[in-house]
Short mmCIF file of C-alpha atoms and ligand atoms in Angstrom, two decimals:
data_model
loop_
_atom_site.label_atom_id
_atom_site.label_comp_id
_atom_site.label_asym_id
_atom_site.label_seq_id
_atom_site.Cartn_x
_atom_site.Cartn_y
_atom_site.Cartn_z
CA THR R 1 -17.13 -74.13 65.58
CA CYS R 2 -12.90 -74.73 65.85
CA ALA R 3 -12.70 -71.95 63.68
CA MET R 4 -13.97 -69.47 65.18
CA LEU R 5 -12.50 -70.26 68.99
CA PHE R 6 -9.19 -70.12 67.23
CA ALA R 7 -10.26 -66.67 65.30
CA GLN R 8 -11.74 -65.12 68.55
CA LYS R 9 -8.26 -66.26 70.63
CA SER R 10 -5.39 -65.11 67.66
CA THR R 11 -3.80 -61.52 67.99
CA PRO R 12 -5.28 -59.39 65.62
CA ALA R 13 -3.59 -59.35 61.90
CA ALA R 14 -0.27 -57.82 61.86
CA THR R 15 -0.44 -54.13 59.53
CA PRO R 16 0.06 -55.12 56.22
CA LEU R 17 3.13 -53.40 54.10
CA GLU R 18 1.76 -49.82 54.00
CA ARG R 19 2.22 -48.13 49.76
CA PRO R 20 0.81 -45.51 48.13
CA LYS R 21 -2.42 -46.28 46.34
CA LEU R 22 -0.52 -44.60 43.44
CA VAL R 23 2.80 -43.19 42.47
CA VAL R 24 2.66 -40.36 39.42
CA GLY R 25 6.37 -39.76 38.41
CA ILE R 26 6.12 -36.00 35.71
CA VAL R 27 8.60 -35.07 34.08
CA VAL R 28 8.15 -31.59 33.18
CA ASP R 29 10.45 -31.32 29.59
CA GLN R 30 13.41 -28.97 29.45
CA MET R 31 12.31 -27.50 32.80
CA ARG R 32 15.35 -25.71 34.20
CA TRP R 33 15.18 -25.33 38.45
CA ASP R 34 14.92 -21.51 38.03
CA TYR R 35 11.80 -21.56 36.29
CA LEU R 36 9.78 -22.56 40.12
CA TYR R 37 11.21 -19.06 41.08
CA ARG R 38 11.11 -16.71 38.08
CA PHE R 39 7.09 -17.34 37.05
CA TYR R 40 6.69 -17.67 41.16
CA ASN R 41 4.67 -14.75 41.49
CA LYS R 42 2.47 -15.56 38.69
CA TYR R 43 1.54 -19.03 39.86
CA GLU R 44 -2.17 -20.22 41.20
CA ASN R 45 -1.86 -21.89 44.73
CA GLY R 46 -2.85 -25.35 43.57
CA GLY R 47 0.00 -26.26 41.32
CA PHE R 48 4.21 -25.46 40.88
CA LYS R 49 2.98 -23.76 44.81
CA ARG R 50 1.06 -26.68 46.26
CA LEU R 51 3.97 -28.78 45.66
CA LEU R 52 6.45 -25.91 47.04
CA ASN R 53 4.43 -25.75 49.52
CA GLU R 54 3.07 -29.07 50.59
CA GLY R 55 5.80 -30.91 49.53
CA PHE R 56 9.35 -31.51 49.99
CA ALA R 57 11.80 -29.58 47.51
CA CYS R 58 15.31 -30.81 46.31
CA GLN R 59 16.49 -27.43 45.41
CA ASN R 60 20.12 -28.72 44.34
CA THR R 61 19.36 -31.54 42.15
CA MET R 62 22.31 -32.07 39.42
CA LEU R 63 22.44 -34.63 36.31
CA ASN R 64 25.92 -36.20 37.11
CA TYR R 65 26.43 -37.09 33.68
CA ILE R 66 26.24 -35.32 30.13
CA PRO R 67 25.39 -35.12 27.58
CA SER R 68 21.78 -33.73 28.73
CA VAL R 69 19.32 -34.91 26.26
CA THR R 70 15.82 -35.90 26.99
CA ALA R 71 16.25 -40.17 26.48
CA ILE R 72 19.16 -39.73 28.81
CA GLY R 73 16.77 -38.00 31.27
CA HIS R 74 14.05 -39.90 31.61
CA THR R 75 16.32 -43.03 31.50
CA THR R 76 18.36 -41.71 34.50
CA ILE R 77 14.93 -40.43 36.19
CA PHE R 78 13.67 -43.69 36.53
CA THR R 79 16.75 -46.02 36.42
CA GLY R 80 19.16 -44.20 38.71
CA SER R 81 22.02 -45.05 36.92
CA VAL R 82 23.68 -43.35 33.99
CA PRO R 83 24.40 -43.75 30.28
CA SER R 84 27.53 -46.12 31.21
CA ILE R 85 25.65 -48.32 32.87
CA HIS R 86 22.02 -48.46 31.11
CA GLY R 87 23.30 -47.68 27.64
CA ILE R 88 20.63 -44.94 26.33
CA ALA R 89 23.85 -43.18 25.49
CA GLY R 90 21.69 -40.35 23.68
CA ASN R 91 18.65 -39.76 22.04
CA ASP R 92 19.97 -41.21 19.10
CA TRP R 93 23.55 -43.22 18.30
CA ILE R 94 25.40 -44.71 16.10
CA ASP R 95 25.75 -48.45 16.03
CA TYR R 96 29.53 -49.05 15.53
CA LYS R 97 28.79 -52.81 13.45
CA THR R 98 26.29 -50.67 10.79
CA GLY R 99 28.12 -46.90 10.96
CA LYS R 100 24.89 -45.67 10.71
CA SER R 101 22.78 -43.69 13.38
CA VAL R 102 20.29 -45.59 16.19
CA TYR R 103 16.94 -44.23 17.29
CA CYS R 104 17.09 -44.48 21.59
CA THR R 105 13.85 -46.82 21.22
CA ASP R 106 13.67 -47.86 17.51
CA ASP R 107 12.26 -51.57 17.06
CA GLN R 108 12.00 -52.16 13.46
CA THR R 109 10.76 -55.40 14.17
CA GLU R 110 7.55 -54.01 16.47
CA ASN R 111 4.54 -52.34 14.67
CA SER R 112 2.41 -49.08 15.41
CA VAL R 113 -1.13 -50.34 17.27
CA GLY R 114 -4.05 -47.85 16.53
CA SER R 115 -2.41 -45.78 13.22
CA GLU R 116 -0.74 -46.83 9.74
CA SER R 117 1.80 -44.66 10.12
CA LYS R 118 6.07 -46.06 11.88
CA ALA R 119 5.51 -43.39 14.93
CA GLY R 120 5.03 -47.78 16.99
CA LYS R 121 7.47 -48.92 15.66
CA MET R 122 9.31 -48.43 18.78
CA SER R 123 10.53 -50.46 21.88
CA PRO R 124 12.48 -50.38 25.44
CA ARG R 125 14.63 -53.17 23.78
CA LYS R 126 18.02 -51.09 23.52
CA LEU R 127 17.73 -50.99 28.08
CA LEU R 128 19.74 -52.18 29.08
CA ALA R 129 18.85 -51.97 33.08
CA THR R 130 16.06 -51.95 34.67
CA THR R 131 13.69 -49.42 35.91
CA ILE R 132 11.71 -48.74 39.26
CA THR R 133 8.42 -49.06 37.55
CA ASP R 134 9.62 -52.99 36.64
CA GLU R 135 10.58 -53.01 40.00
CA LEU R 136 7.27 -52.74 41.25
CA ARG R 137 6.19 -55.12 39.10
CA MET R 138 8.34 -57.27 39.83
CA ALA R 139 7.80 -57.07 43.76
CA THR R 140 3.76 -57.17 43.51
CA ASN R 141 4.60 -59.88 41.18
CA PHE R 142 3.19 -58.32 38.49
CA GLN R 143 0.20 -57.32 40.10
CA SER R 144 0.91 -53.46 40.23
CA LYS R 145 0.10 -51.64 36.74
CA VAL R 146 2.81 -49.42 35.11
CA VAL R 147 1.78 -46.79 32.39
CA GLY R 148 3.35 -44.39 30.60
CA VAL R 149 2.01 -41.28 29.18
CA SER R 150 3.41 -38.51 26.54
CA LEU R 151 3.30 -36.62 23.49
CA LYS R 152 7.00 -38.32 22.99
CA ASP R 153 7.52 -42.11 21.76
CA ARG R 154 10.82 -42.14 24.08
CA ALA R 155 9.38 -40.20 27.07
CA SER R 156 6.30 -42.55 27.50
CA ILE R 157 8.35 -46.12 26.51
CA ILE R 158 11.33 -45.37 28.63
CA PRO R 159 10.11 -44.14 32.13
CA ALA R 160 7.26 -47.31 32.10
CA GLY R 161 10.29 -49.82 31.67
CA HIS R 162 10.65 -52.90 29.97
CA ASN R 163 7.06 -54.66 30.90
CA PRO R 164 4.59 -52.17 31.52
CA THR R 165 0.64 -52.80 31.63
CA GLY R 166 0.48 -49.66 28.85
CA ALA R 167 2.55 -47.38 27.19
CA PHE R 168 1.13 -44.30 24.82
CA TRP R 169 2.29 -41.47 22.76
CA MET R 170 1.47 -39.39 20.02
CA ASP R 171 1.12 -40.25 16.32
CA ASP R 172 1.56 -36.84 14.46
CA ALA R 173 0.26 -38.62 11.53
CA THR R 174 -3.15 -39.02 12.80
CA GLY R 175 -3.33 -36.63 16.27
CA ARG R 176 -3.91 -39.97 18.15
CA PHE R 177 -2.54 -41.23 21.31
CA ILE R 178 -1.25 -44.85 19.43
CA THR R 179 0.88 -47.81 21.17
CA SER R 180 3.27 -50.70 20.05
CA THR R 181 3.14 -53.92 19.21
CA TYR R 182 5.47 -54.74 21.76
CA TYR R 183 3.09 -53.69 24.15
CA MET R 184 -0.06 -55.02 23.01
CA ASN R 185 -2.30 -55.62 19.89
CA GLU R 186 -5.19 -53.51 20.18
CA LEU R 187 -5.27 -50.58 21.71
CA PRO R 188 -7.62 -50.34 24.79
CA ALA R 189 -11.33 -49.66 24.65
CA TRP R 190 -10.51 -45.92 27.01
CA VAL R 191 -7.55 -45.19 24.36
CA ASN R 192 -10.05 -45.67 21.42
CA THR R 193 -12.84 -43.20 22.89
CA PHE R 194 -10.10 -40.78 24.41
CA ASN R 195 -9.22 -40.45 20.44
CA ALA R 196 -12.55 -40.26 19.20
CA SER R 197 -13.06 -37.15 21.51
CA LYS R 198 -11.56 -34.92 19.20
CA PRO R 199 -9.40 -33.02 22.10
CA ILE R 200 -6.94 -31.97 19.96
CA GLU R 201 -9.62 -29.59 18.26
CA LYS R 202 -10.91 -28.80 20.95
CA LEU R 203 -7.87 -27.38 22.51
CA LEU R 204 -7.22 -25.28 19.79
CA ALA R 205 -10.40 -24.08 18.79
CA ASN R 206 -10.09 -20.44 20.09
CA GLY R 207 -6.26 -20.09 19.13
CA TRP R 208 -3.03 -19.40 20.80
CA ASN R 209 -3.27 -15.86 23.27
CA THR R 210 -1.42 -14.79 26.77
CA LEU R 211 -3.07 -15.80 29.50
CA LEU R 212 -2.30 -12.89 31.14
CA PRO R 213 -2.28 -9.81 29.62
CA ILE R 214 0.43 -9.49 27.76
CA ASN R 215 2.27 -6.24 29.40
CA GLU R 216 1.72 -7.86 32.31
CA TYR R 217 4.61 -10.65 31.46
CA THR R 218 7.85 -9.01 32.75
CA GLU R 219 9.79 -12.13 33.30
CA SER R 220 10.37 -12.10 29.42
CA THR R 221 11.74 -9.90 27.02
CA ALA R 222 9.99 -8.30 24.37
CA ASP R 223 7.82 -10.68 22.13
CA ASP R 224 9.17 -9.96 19.17
CA VAL R 225 12.97 -10.35 19.48
CA SER R 226 15.21 -11.60 16.36
CA TRP R 227 16.57 -14.94 18.39
CA GLU R 228 13.30 -16.16 18.47
CA GLY R 229 12.23 -18.85 16.16
CA THR R 230 8.54 -18.51 14.67
CA LEU R 231 5.86 -21.29 14.80
CA LYS R 232 4.82 -22.41 11.18
CA GLY R 233 1.66 -19.96 9.67
CA ALA R 234 2.83 -17.02 12.02
CA ALA R 235 5.25 -13.98 10.25
CA LYS R 236 6.71 -13.14 13.60
CA PRO R 237 7.07 -14.62 17.09
CA VAL R 238 4.18 -12.89 18.12
CA PHE R 239 0.85 -13.30 19.92
CA PRO R 240 -2.01 -14.35 19.35
CA TYR R 241 -1.08 -17.09 16.76
CA ASP R 242 -3.36 -19.09 14.95
CA ALA R 243 -3.28 -22.56 16.83
CA LYS R 244 -5.44 -24.07 13.91
CA LYS R 245 -3.98 -22.74 11.75
CA ALA R 246 -0.13 -23.91 12.97
CA TYR R 247 -1.67 -27.40 13.44
CA GLU R 248 -3.53 -27.82 9.71
CA LEU R 249 -0.04 -26.57 8.41
CA ASP R 250 2.00 -29.18 10.30
CA HIS R 251 0.71 -31.30 13.58
CA GLY R 252 3.99 -31.56 15.06
CA THR R 253 3.24 -27.80 16.24
CA LEU R 254 0.63 -29.12 18.55
CA ARG R 255 4.05 -30.00 20.45
CA GLN R 256 5.12 -26.51 20.14
CA MET R 257 2.21 -24.99 21.87
CA PRO R 258 0.63 -25.43 25.62
CA PHE R 259 -1.93 -27.21 24.50
CA GLY R 260 -0.04 -30.29 23.95
CA ASN R 261 0.73 -30.71 27.80
CA THR R 262 -3.20 -29.84 28.49
CA LEU R 263 -3.88 -33.19 26.16
CA THR R 264 -1.11 -34.94 27.90
CA LEU R 265 -2.60 -34.60 30.84
CA GLN R 266 -6.28 -34.52 29.54
CA PHE R 267 -4.97 -38.37 28.37
CA ALA R 268 -3.16 -39.12 32.36
CA ARG R 269 -6.90 -39.04 33.58
CA ALA R 270 -8.05 -41.11 31.66
CA ALA R 271 -5.40 -43.49 31.65
CA ILE R 272 -5.92 -43.43 36.00
CA ASP R 273 -10.12 -44.24 34.82
CA GLY R 274 -9.21 -46.91 32.21
CA TYR R 275 -7.15 -48.62 33.73
CA LYS R 276 -8.59 -48.01 37.43
CA LEU R 277 -5.17 -46.48 38.47
CA GLY R 278 -4.42 -46.45 42.22
CA GLN R 279 -8.24 -48.09 42.95
CA GLU R 280 -7.34 -51.26 43.54
CA LYS R 281 -4.86 -53.75 45.85
CA ASN R 282 -1.76 -52.82 44.84
CA CYS R 283 0.40 -49.61 44.53
CA ASP R 284 0.28 -48.38 40.63
CA PHE R 285 2.54 -46.22 38.87
CA LEU R 286 2.02 -43.35 36.24
CA THR R 287 4.21 -41.77 34.42
CA ILE R 288 3.63 -38.88 32.32
CA ASN R 289 6.14 -36.51 30.40
CA CYS R 290 5.31 -32.41 29.46
CA ALA R 291 6.74 -32.65 26.06
CA SER R 292 5.44 -28.64 24.97
CA THR R 293 7.45 -27.00 27.41
CA ASP R 294 10.59 -28.68 25.45
CA TYR R 295 9.10 -27.78 22.19
CA SER R 296 8.33 -24.46 23.06
CA GLY R 297 11.81 -23.74 24.25
CA HIS R 298 13.81 -25.28 21.36
CA LEU R 299 11.93 -22.82 19.21
CA VAL R 300 11.76 -19.74 21.26
CA GLY R 301 14.20 -20.30 24.05
CA PRO R 302 14.06 -19.51 27.97
CA ASN R 303 13.27 -15.37 28.06
CA ALA R 304 10.75 -15.59 24.98
CA ILE R 305 6.51 -14.38 26.51
CA GLU R 306 5.71 -17.75 25.17
CA ILE R 307 7.76 -19.88 27.18
CA GLU R 308 6.10 -17.96 30.78
CA ASP R 309 2.99 -18.78 28.79
CA VAL R 310 3.59 -22.52 28.67
CA TYR R 311 4.91 -22.34 32.25
CA LEU R 312 1.65 -20.83 33.61
CA ARG R 313 -0.64 -22.52 31.60
CA LEU R 314 1.03 -25.57 32.78
CA ASP R 315 0.38 -24.81 36.15
CA ARG R 316 -2.84 -24.12 36.06
CA ASP R 317 -3.13 -27.93 34.40
CA LEU R 318 -1.26 -29.57 37.23
CA ALA R 319 -3.53 -27.48 39.34
CA GLY R 320 -6.58 -29.54 37.95
CA PHE R 321 -4.48 -32.70 37.78
CA PHE R 322 -3.95 -32.55 41.86
CA SER R 323 -7.17 -31.87 42.33
CA TYR R 324 -8.48 -34.88 40.19
CA LEU R 325 -5.98 -36.66 42.00
CA ASP R 326 -7.37 -35.49 45.31
CA GLN R 327 -10.91 -36.58 44.11
CA LYS R 328 -10.29 -39.85 42.65
CA ILE R 329 -7.67 -41.45 44.31
CA GLY R 330 -7.47 -38.98 48.06
CA LYS R 331 -5.42 -36.70 49.00
CA GLY R 332 -2.70 -38.59 51.03
CA ASN R 333 -3.03 -41.60 49.24
CA TYR R 334 -0.93 -40.88 46.30
CA LEU R 335 2.90 -39.80 45.49
CA VAL R 336 4.04 -37.24 43.03
CA PHE R 337 7.18 -36.28 42.15
CA LEU R 338 8.00 -33.78 39.70
CA THR R 339 11.10 -33.42 38.19
CA ALA R 340 13.06 -32.28 34.80
CA ASP R 341 15.09 -34.30 31.93
CA HIS R 342 17.48 -31.75 31.87
CA GLY R 343 17.20 -27.36 31.35
CA ALA R 344 18.36 -25.27 28.33
CA ALA R 345 20.64 -22.54 27.85
CA ASN R 346 19.14 -18.78 27.02
CA ALA R 347 19.04 -17.50 23.28
CA GLU R 348 22.05 -16.87 21.81
CA GLY R 349 20.87 -13.61 21.15
CA PHE R 350 19.78 -12.98 24.58
CA LEU R 351 23.04 -13.67 25.98
CA GLU R 352 24.79 -11.77 23.60
CA SER R 353 22.43 -8.98 24.02
CA ASN R 354 22.88 -8.28 26.93
CA LYS R 355 26.71 -8.94 27.67
CA MET R 356 26.84 -12.58 28.94
CA PRO R 357 29.70 -14.77 27.79
CA THR R 358 28.51 -16.65 24.73
CA GLY R 359 28.91 -17.77 20.97
CA PHE R 360 28.31 -20.35 18.00
CA LEU R 361 30.55 -23.06 17.44
CA SER R 362 31.59 -22.50 13.60
CA LYS R 363 29.62 -24.01 11.15
CA GLY R 364 31.08 -26.70 9.25
CA PHE R 365 33.92 -27.26 11.87
CA ASP R 366 32.76 -31.67 11.97
CA ALA R 367 33.67 -31.41 8.58
CA ALA R 368 37.21 -29.86 9.13
CA ILE R 369 38.02 -32.48 11.35
CA GLY R 370 37.84 -35.21 8.96
CA ASP R 371 39.83 -32.80 5.90
CA MET R 372 42.18 -32.03 9.11
CA LEU R 373 42.71 -36.22 9.32
CA LYS R 374 42.88 -36.70 5.52
CA GLN R 375 45.58 -34.37 5.08
CA LYS R 376 47.48 -35.87 8.35
CA PHE R 377 46.73 -40.01 7.92
CA GLY R 378 46.44 -39.43 4.39
CA GLU R 379 42.64 -41.33 4.04
CA ASP R 380 39.11 -39.77 4.36
CA LYS R 381 36.19 -41.25 5.87
CA LEU R 382 37.48 -41.61 9.45
CA ILE R 383 34.65 -40.14 10.78
CA THR R 384 30.76 -41.36 10.83
CA SER R 385 29.59 -38.61 12.19
CA VAL R 386 29.40 -36.09 15.53
CA ASP R 387 26.45 -36.54 17.69
CA ASN R 388 25.94 -35.08 21.33
CA PHE R 389 29.10 -33.12 21.14
CA GLN R 390 31.13 -36.33 20.96
CA ILE R 391 33.40 -37.49 17.68
CA TYR R 392 32.33 -41.37 16.21
CA PHE R 393 34.83 -42.37 14.40
CA ASN R 394 34.77 -45.58 11.98
CA LYS R 395 36.90 -48.17 13.21
CA ALA R 396 35.97 -50.80 11.04
CA ARG R 397 37.82 -48.59 8.24
CA ILE R 398 40.31 -47.33 10.31
CA ASP R 399 40.94 -50.76 11.36
CA SER R 400 41.24 -52.24 7.78
CA LEU R 401 43.65 -49.76 6.74
CA ASN R 402 45.85 -49.98 9.85
CA LEU R 403 45.98 -46.49 10.75
CA ASN R 404 46.71 -46.11 14.63
CA PHE R 405 43.49 -44.98 16.94
CA ASP R 406 44.99 -43.57 19.19
CA LYS R 407 47.05 -41.40 17.10
CA ILE R 408 43.88 -40.62 15.64
CA LYS R 409 42.24 -39.70 18.60
CA ALA R 410 45.13 -37.36 19.63
CA ALA R 411 45.14 -35.33 16.43
CA THR R 412 41.04 -34.98 16.47
CA VAL R 413 41.66 -33.53 20.23
CA ASP R 414 44.55 -30.77 19.11
CA PHE R 415 42.30 -30.31 15.98
CA LEU R 416 38.88 -29.34 18.35
CA MET R 417 41.23 -27.37 21.21
CA GLN R 418 42.02 -24.51 18.40
CA GLN R 419 38.28 -24.28 17.87
CA ASP R 420 36.25 -21.10 19.31
CA GLY R 421 34.26 -21.98 21.66
CA ILE R 422 35.73 -25.37 22.46
CA GLN R 423 36.73 -25.77 26.51
CA TYR R 424 38.33 -29.04 26.79
CA ALA R 425 38.39 -31.93 24.63
CA ALA R 426 39.41 -35.69 25.33
CA ASP R 427 39.55 -39.34 24.15
CA GLN R 428 37.02 -40.88 26.01
CA ASP R 429 39.10 -43.46 27.23
CA LYS R 430 41.04 -41.13 28.90
CA ILE R 431 39.43 -38.92 30.74
CA SER R 432 40.32 -39.41 34.11
CA THR R 433 44.17 -38.28 33.27
CA THR R 434 43.00 -35.32 31.32
CA SER R 435 42.96 -32.09 33.70
CA ILE R 436 40.14 -31.68 33.44
CA PRO R 437 37.56 -29.95 36.79
CA ALA R 438 36.64 -33.56 38.75
CA ILE R 439 33.08 -32.67 39.11
CA VAL R 440 33.10 -32.35 35.07
CA LYS R 441 35.01 -35.06 34.58
CA GLU R 442 32.83 -37.55 36.53
CA MET R 443 29.82 -36.16 34.24
CA MET R 444 31.83 -37.39 31.21
CA ILE R 445 32.81 -40.67 32.31
CA ASN R 446 29.01 -41.27 33.44
CA GLY R 447 28.27 -40.47 30.00
CA TYR R 448 30.03 -42.49 28.02
CA ASN R 449 28.78 -45.89 26.85
CA GLN R 450 32.12 -48.05 25.13
CA GLN R 451 29.61 -49.35 22.92
CA ARG R 452 27.41 -46.27 22.42
CA SER R 453 29.42 -43.57 22.62
CA GLY R 454 31.90 -41.68 19.83
CA SER R 455 35.19 -41.79 20.98
CA VAL R 456 36.40 -37.93 21.76
CA VAL R 457 34.59 -35.91 23.45
CA MET R 458 34.12 -32.29 23.48
CA ILE R 459 33.15 -29.51 26.01
CA THR R 460 32.23 -26.05 24.98
CA LYS R 461 32.87 -23.02 27.07
CA PRO R 462 29.86 -21.95 28.79
CA GLY R 463 26.93 -20.07 26.92
CA TRP R 464 27.97 -21.12 23.71
CA LEU R 465 25.76 -23.36 21.44
CA PRO R 466 25.91 -25.24 18.68
CA TYR R 467 25.44 -23.31 15.13
CA TYR R 468 22.06 -24.72 14.59
CA SER R 469 20.44 -23.01 17.43
CA LYS R 470 20.68 -19.98 15.77
CA LYS R 471 17.15 -19.40 16.81
CA GLY R 472 15.67 -20.24 20.28
CA THR R 473 17.67 -22.65 22.34
CA THR R 474 19.09 -26.45 22.52
CA HIS R 475 20.65 -28.36 26.01
CA SER R 476 23.23 -31.33 25.66
CA VAL R 477 26.26 -29.84 28.04
CA TRP R 478 27.40 -29.73 32.08
CA ASN R 479 26.52 -26.63 32.70
CA PRO R 480 24.28 -25.70 35.50
CA TYR R 481 21.29 -24.31 32.93
CA ASP R 482 21.05 -27.70 31.56
CA THR R 483 21.59 -29.94 34.44
CA HIS R 484 20.38 -27.66 37.35
CA ILE R 485 16.95 -29.62 37.53
CA PRO R 486 13.57 -29.25 40.04
CA LEU R 487 13.11 -31.93 42.13
CA ILE R 488 9.88 -31.82 44.27
CA PHE R 489 8.11 -35.22 46.22
CA MET R 490 4.85 -34.57 47.47
CA GLY R 491 1.83 -36.29 49.06
CA TRP R 492 1.69 -39.92 50.41
CA LYS R 493 3.85 -39.84 53.90
CA ILE R 494 5.92 -36.08 52.51
CA LYS R 495 6.07 -33.68 55.33
CA PRO R 496 6.56 -29.92 53.91
CA GLY R 497 10.27 -29.29 53.73
CA PHE R 498 13.73 -28.85 51.82
CA THR R 499 17.50 -29.10 51.50
CA THR R 500 19.98 -27.02 49.58
CA GLN R 501 21.86 -30.38 50.02
CA ALA R 502 23.61 -31.42 46.91
CA THR R 503 21.19 -34.50 45.28
CA HIS R 504 21.68 -36.11 41.73
CA MET R 505 18.65 -37.67 39.10
CA THR R 506 20.16 -40.93 39.98
CA ASP R 507 18.16 -40.65 43.23
CA ILE R 508 15.48 -40.18 42.53
CA SER R 509 14.45 -44.01 41.85
CA ALA R 510 16.61 -44.95 44.54
CA THR R 511 14.07 -42.62 46.66
CA VAL R 512 10.83 -44.10 45.21
CA ALA R 513 12.31 -47.61 46.07
CA ALA R 514 13.38 -46.58 50.15
CA LEU R 515 9.52 -44.71 50.27
CA LEU R 516 7.94 -48.28 48.58
CA HIS R 517 10.16 -51.27 50.26
CA ILE R 518 10.93 -52.70 46.97
CA GLN R 519 14.02 -52.71 45.42
CA MET R 520 15.90 -50.98 43.74
CA PRO R 521 16.83 -51.09 39.79
CA ASN R 522 19.34 -52.97 38.84
CA GLY R 523 21.67 -50.42 37.89
CA CYS R 524 21.08 -47.76 40.45
CA ILE R 525 23.52 -45.83 41.57
CA GLY R 526 22.09 -43.59 43.54
CA GLN R 527 21.30 -42.97 47.32
CA PRO R 528 18.48 -42.26 48.60
CA ILE R 529 17.30 -38.76 49.77
CA THR R 530 17.83 -39.33 53.46
CA PRO R 531 15.34 -35.80 54.23
CA ILE R 532 12.43 -37.55 52.33
CA CYS R 533 13.26 -40.98 53.80
CA ASN R 534 13.40 -40.72 57.56
CA LYS R 535 10.35 -40.54 59.65
ZN1 LIG M 1 13.83 -33.43 26.89
ZN1 LIG M 2 15.27 -30.67 24.15
#
């Protein structure tokens, strides 16, 4: 026939656009860059070492904003943008209209799906910019599937973007993965099957002892030190832990044990199977947050045997997950990147006992700001709260009292500068004219969202911690321990290698966009990392 003749004579079909079958973005919560090397000799070949050997490592990837907290980290990774633009100014911030604290993914107009609890009343509606996952969905006319997975609601919801196939997180009340009516009205069958298989019970059955003999944990301090927090039900912060007892006392303790990560990666496999991710026509995207590293880190700090054990077990879990991807999607067919949302400070007690500079901000200093303002301006309740190392003022009250806001901010800055452990304080609208090193200044400006941030910001001295971290540690500041993160790409079209050139968290989405030939997210200020994208 004519058609046959035409077909025979035509040139061969042009090569279709190449994309990986699946992109997997793994965010290890609170993973400091130096954990890649502090525990290197104890890692096996298939996990972190496989990433370093087969992948391309950006050895100097920094956050380029403060505060360095979870919600902002995940948002910045997946939008390539900063709080000033993407609007996620903290895990929580103050809504100036109501004076009340709001949680980044809270949404009282939605309901839980899969539980009667309130843990599903969530959505990404407060996120002002698109994510790389949104852009992939739009680039393929919503034929690409996007799924977010984490124990933490915000670390599942934000990476998956505004219109994903699904986003799932842990409901502590029931020990089940759930979602919100924002996404769907019923859990997919595969989620119900996963929840019904009682995975937590199985993971906790044998308790938590060290993976290796405890005397081999030479990278960490003695097991029982005064600055470690204690898992519920345990008398001391020492191995072995009764994991079942801890979980029975408080379901939240699952998050503080390595089994929380194991469960997350098991659920990620179930998502790949359940949604056939990477197994159909289009490029799909799975975002995974391993959160137990953060909860455990907060409890015990970076130098505890517990945290080393959490990473050694995560290493083995990652190895298993990568070989699962090899089998299911095929080696070379998927693109993985692994990074972190922020790092963490060494515990104050650890630094102090080893003669390193450290200290705690004094306990009542936030209340003292209010007292000082009352003395100076004759009015109380001028401050709403102190959060994210920022002072939120009651702007409506200051207005109605006809007080001079500039003078109030200046008095607050002066007061803060006299406090132990504070290096700088600044009016957020005057950062660019304050004498602070440029690199810190830029992080401050990038982190300042006019509608959602406090109006005065403070910068602590290196190694100083807020008083609530008496045990364990926290993160939030500009210093390298909180802002130097791992970033490794592996798999589809990635040649092994590394760079020590400065790269930023905002470059991650720009790089993925370049690799996939899709538009970068609409608030992206990052650049593609050229050694990864050049062929
Ligand atoms: Zn985090
Ligand atoms: Zn944290």
